[in-house]
CSV table of C-alpha atoms in Angstrom, one decimal:
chain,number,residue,atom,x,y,z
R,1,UNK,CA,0.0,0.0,0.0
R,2,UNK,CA,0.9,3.5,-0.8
R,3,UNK,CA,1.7,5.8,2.3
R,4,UNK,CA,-1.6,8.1,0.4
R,5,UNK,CA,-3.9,5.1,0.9
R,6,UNK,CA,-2.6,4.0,4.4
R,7,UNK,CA,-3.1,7.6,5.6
R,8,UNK,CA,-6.8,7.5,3.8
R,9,UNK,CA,-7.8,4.3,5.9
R,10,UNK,CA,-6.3,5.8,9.0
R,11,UNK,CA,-8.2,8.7,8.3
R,12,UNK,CA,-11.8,6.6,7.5
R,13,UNK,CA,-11.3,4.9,10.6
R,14,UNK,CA,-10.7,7.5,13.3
R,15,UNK,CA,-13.6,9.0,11.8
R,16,UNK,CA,-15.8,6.2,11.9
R,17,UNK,CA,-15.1,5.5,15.4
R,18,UNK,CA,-15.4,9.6,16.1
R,19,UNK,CA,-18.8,9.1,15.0
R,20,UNK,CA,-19.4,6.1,16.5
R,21,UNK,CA,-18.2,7.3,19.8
R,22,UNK,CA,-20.6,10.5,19.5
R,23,UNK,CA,-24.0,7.9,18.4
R,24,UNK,CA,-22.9,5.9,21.8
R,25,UNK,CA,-22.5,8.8,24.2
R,26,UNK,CA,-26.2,9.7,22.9
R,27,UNK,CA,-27.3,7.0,24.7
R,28,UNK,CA,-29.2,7.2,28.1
R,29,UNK,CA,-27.8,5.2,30.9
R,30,UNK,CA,-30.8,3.1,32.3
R,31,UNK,CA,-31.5,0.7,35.3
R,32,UNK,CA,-34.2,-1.7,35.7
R,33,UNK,CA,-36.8,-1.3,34.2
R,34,UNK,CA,-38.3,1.6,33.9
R,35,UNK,CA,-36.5,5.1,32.7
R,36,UNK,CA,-38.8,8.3,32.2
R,37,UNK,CA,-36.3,10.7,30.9
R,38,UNK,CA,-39.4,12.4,29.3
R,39,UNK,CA,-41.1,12.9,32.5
R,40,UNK,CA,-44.7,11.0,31.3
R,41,UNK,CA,-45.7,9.2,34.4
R,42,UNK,CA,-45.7,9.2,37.8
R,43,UNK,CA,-44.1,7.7,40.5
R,44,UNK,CA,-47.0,5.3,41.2
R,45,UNK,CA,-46.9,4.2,37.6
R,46,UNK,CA,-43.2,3.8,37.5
R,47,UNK,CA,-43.3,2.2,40.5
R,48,UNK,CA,-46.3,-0.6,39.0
R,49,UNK,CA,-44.5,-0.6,35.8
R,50,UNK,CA,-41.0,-1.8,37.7
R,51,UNK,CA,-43.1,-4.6,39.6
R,52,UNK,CA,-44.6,-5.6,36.9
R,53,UNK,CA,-41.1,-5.9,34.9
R,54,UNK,CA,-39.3,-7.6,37.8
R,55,UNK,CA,-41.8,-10.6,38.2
R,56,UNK,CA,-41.2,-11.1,34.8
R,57,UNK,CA,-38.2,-11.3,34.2
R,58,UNK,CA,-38.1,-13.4,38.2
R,59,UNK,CA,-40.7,-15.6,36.2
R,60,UNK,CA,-39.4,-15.7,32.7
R,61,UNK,CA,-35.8,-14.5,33.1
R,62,UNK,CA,-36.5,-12.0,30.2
R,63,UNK,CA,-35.9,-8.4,30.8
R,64,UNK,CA,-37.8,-5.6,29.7
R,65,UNK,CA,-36.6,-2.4,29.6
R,66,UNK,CA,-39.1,0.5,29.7
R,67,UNK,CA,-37.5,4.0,28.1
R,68,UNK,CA,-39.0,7.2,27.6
R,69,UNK,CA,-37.3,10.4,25.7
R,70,UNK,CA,-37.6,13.6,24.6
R,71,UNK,CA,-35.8,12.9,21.4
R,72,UNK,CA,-33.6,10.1,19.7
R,73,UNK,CA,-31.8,12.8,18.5
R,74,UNK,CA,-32.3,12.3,14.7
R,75,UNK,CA,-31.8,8.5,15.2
R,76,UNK,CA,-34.4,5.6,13.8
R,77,UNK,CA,-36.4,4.8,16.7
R,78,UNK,CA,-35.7,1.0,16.4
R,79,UNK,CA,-31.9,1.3,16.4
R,80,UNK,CA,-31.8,3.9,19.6
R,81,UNK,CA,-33.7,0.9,21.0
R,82,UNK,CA,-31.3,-1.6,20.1
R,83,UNK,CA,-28.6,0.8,20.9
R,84,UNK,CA,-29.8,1.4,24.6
R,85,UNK,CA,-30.6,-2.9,25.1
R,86,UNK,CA,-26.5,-2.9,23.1
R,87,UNK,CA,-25.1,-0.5,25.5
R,88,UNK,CA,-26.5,-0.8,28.7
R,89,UNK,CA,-26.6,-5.0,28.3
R,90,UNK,CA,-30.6,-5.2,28.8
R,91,UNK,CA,-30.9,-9.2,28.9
R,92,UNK,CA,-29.1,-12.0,30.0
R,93,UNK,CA,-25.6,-11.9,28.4
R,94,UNK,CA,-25.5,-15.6,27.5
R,95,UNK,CA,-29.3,-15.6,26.3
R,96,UNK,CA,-29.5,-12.0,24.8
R,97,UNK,CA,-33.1,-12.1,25.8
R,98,UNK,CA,-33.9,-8.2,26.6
R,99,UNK,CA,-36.3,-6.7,25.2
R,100,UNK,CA,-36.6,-2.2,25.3
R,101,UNK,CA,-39.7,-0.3,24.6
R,102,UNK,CA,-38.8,3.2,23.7
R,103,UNK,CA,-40.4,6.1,23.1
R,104,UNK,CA,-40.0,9.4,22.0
R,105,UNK,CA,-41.9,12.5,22.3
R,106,UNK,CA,-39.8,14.9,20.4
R,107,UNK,CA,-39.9,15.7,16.5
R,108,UNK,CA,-39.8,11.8,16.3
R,109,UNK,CA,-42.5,10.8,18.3
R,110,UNK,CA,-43.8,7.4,18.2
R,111,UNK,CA,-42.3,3.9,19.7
R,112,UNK,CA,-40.1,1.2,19.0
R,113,UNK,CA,-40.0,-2.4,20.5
R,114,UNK,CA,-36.3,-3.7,20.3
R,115,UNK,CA,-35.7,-7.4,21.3
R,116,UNK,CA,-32.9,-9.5,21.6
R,117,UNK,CA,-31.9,-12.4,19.6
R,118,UNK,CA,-33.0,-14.9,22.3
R,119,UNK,CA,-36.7,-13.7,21.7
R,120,UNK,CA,-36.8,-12.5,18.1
R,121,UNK,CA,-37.8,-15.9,17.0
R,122,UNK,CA,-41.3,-15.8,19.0
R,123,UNK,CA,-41.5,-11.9,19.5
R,124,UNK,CA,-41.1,-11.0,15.7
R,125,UNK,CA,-41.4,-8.0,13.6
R,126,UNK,CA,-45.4,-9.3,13.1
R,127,UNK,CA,-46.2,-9.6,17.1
R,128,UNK,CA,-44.4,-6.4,18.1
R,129,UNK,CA,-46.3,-4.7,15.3
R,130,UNK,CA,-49.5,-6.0,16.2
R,131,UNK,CA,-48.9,-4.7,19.7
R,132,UNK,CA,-47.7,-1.9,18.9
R,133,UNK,CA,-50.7,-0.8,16.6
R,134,UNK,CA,-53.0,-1.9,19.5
R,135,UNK,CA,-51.0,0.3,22.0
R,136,UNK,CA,-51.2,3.6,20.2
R,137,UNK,CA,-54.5,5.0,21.2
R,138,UNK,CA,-52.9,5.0,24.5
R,139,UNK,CA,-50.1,7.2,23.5
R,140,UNK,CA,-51.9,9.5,21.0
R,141,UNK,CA,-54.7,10.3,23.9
R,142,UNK,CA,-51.5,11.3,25.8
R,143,UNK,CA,-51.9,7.7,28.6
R,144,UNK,CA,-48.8,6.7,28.6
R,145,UNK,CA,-49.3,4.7,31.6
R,146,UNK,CA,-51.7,2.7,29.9
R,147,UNK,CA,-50.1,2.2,27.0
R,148,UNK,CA,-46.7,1.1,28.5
R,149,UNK,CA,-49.0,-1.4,30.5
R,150,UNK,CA,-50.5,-2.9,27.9
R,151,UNK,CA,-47.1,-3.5,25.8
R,152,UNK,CA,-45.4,-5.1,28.8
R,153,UNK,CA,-48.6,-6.8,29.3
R,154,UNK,CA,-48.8,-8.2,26.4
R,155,UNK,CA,-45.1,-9.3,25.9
R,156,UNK,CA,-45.6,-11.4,28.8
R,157,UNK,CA,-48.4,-13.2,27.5
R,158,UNK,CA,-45.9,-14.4,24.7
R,159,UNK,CA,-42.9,-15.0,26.7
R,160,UNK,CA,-44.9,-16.9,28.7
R,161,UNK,CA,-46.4,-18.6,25.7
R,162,UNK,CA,-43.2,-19.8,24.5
R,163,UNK,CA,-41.2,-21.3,27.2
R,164,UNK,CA,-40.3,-24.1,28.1
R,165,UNK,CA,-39.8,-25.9,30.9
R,166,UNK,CA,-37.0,-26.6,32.4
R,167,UNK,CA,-37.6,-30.5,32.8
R,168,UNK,CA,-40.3,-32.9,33.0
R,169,UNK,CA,-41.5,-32.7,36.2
R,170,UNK,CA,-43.9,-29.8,35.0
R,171,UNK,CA,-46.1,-32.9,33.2
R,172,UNK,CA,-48.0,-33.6,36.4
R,173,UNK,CA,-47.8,-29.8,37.9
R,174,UNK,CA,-51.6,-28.6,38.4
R,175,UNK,CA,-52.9,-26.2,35.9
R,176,UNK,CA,-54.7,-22.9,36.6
R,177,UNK,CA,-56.1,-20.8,34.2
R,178,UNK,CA,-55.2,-20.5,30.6
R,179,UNK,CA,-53.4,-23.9,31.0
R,180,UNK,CA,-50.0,-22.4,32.2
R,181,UNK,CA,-48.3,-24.3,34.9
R,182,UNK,CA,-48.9,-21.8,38.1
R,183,UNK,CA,-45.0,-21.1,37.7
R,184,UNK,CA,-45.1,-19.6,34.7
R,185,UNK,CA,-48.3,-18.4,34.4
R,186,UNK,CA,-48.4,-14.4,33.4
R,187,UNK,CA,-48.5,-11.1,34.9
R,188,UNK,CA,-51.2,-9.3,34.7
């Protein structure tokens, strides 16, 4: 290589991780489970919405991550959501099974429902869309609450749908309702 072209791809790189730097330092810090930088509910409702999160995730081992902003700055709503699950490890490292719903309020309001790969196979594009869609009268009629609710709500349902148990001793475990073993029956 020519000194010109080693100098180019030195350049291309440190600018490439310049801006990848600046796209990561965009991203909110969060803890479990619930994170209203936007300031759209209250402390009751943060404080059901973190319950609510924690026995699922003591139930199902998934993790939910519940984000609100004022902007993604400029970002598609989808990747700030994988970005935040990416950078603040939402899920189980060895089972990548976090899942982040985001949203925004600012110029790009609306939501996004990011999941890991260890639930993408059951919680695809189709059911997130679906819930989403079913969500968004919530949000437009400003009850954020309620709409946060219902999406965590109804990502249990599914998580809960799809697992399986851990061995067989579940064949003889009694049934309550909606034919879930009482283990891992949902949260509602």
């Amino acid at each position: 290589m020519e000194m010109k072209q080693i100098k180019y791809v030195l350049i291309m790189l440190l600018l490439f991780s310049s801006i990848t730097f600046i796209c990561a330092s965009n991203i909110p810090r969060i803890e479990p489970y619930v994170n209203d930088f936007a300031g759209l509910l209250n402390s009751q409702e943060i404080t059901q919405l973190n319950l609510v999160a924690d026995a699922i995730e003591k139930n199902t081992t998934y993790e939910i991550a519940i984000v609100t902003v004022q902007s993604t700055g400029g970002q598609d709503r989808l990747e700030y959501a994988n970005m935040i699950g990416d950078e603040n490890g939402v899920g189980k490292k060895d089972a990548d099974n976090g899942i982040v719903v985001l949203w925004s309020v600012g110029d790009d309001q609306g939501g996004a429902i990011a999941t890991g790969r260890g639930s993408e196979s059951f919680v695809t594009d189709a059911v997130t869309g679906r819930i989403g869609r079913a969500s968004r009268s919530y949000f437009d009629k400003g009850e954020y609450y309620n709409g946060m609710n219902y999406i965590v709500t109804e990502l249990d349902k599914v998580i809960v749908m799809h697992q399986t148990p851990v061995n067989n001793s579940d064949a003889g475990t009694p049934v309550d309702i909606g034919g879930l073993p009482k283990d891992r029956k949902s949260v509602v």
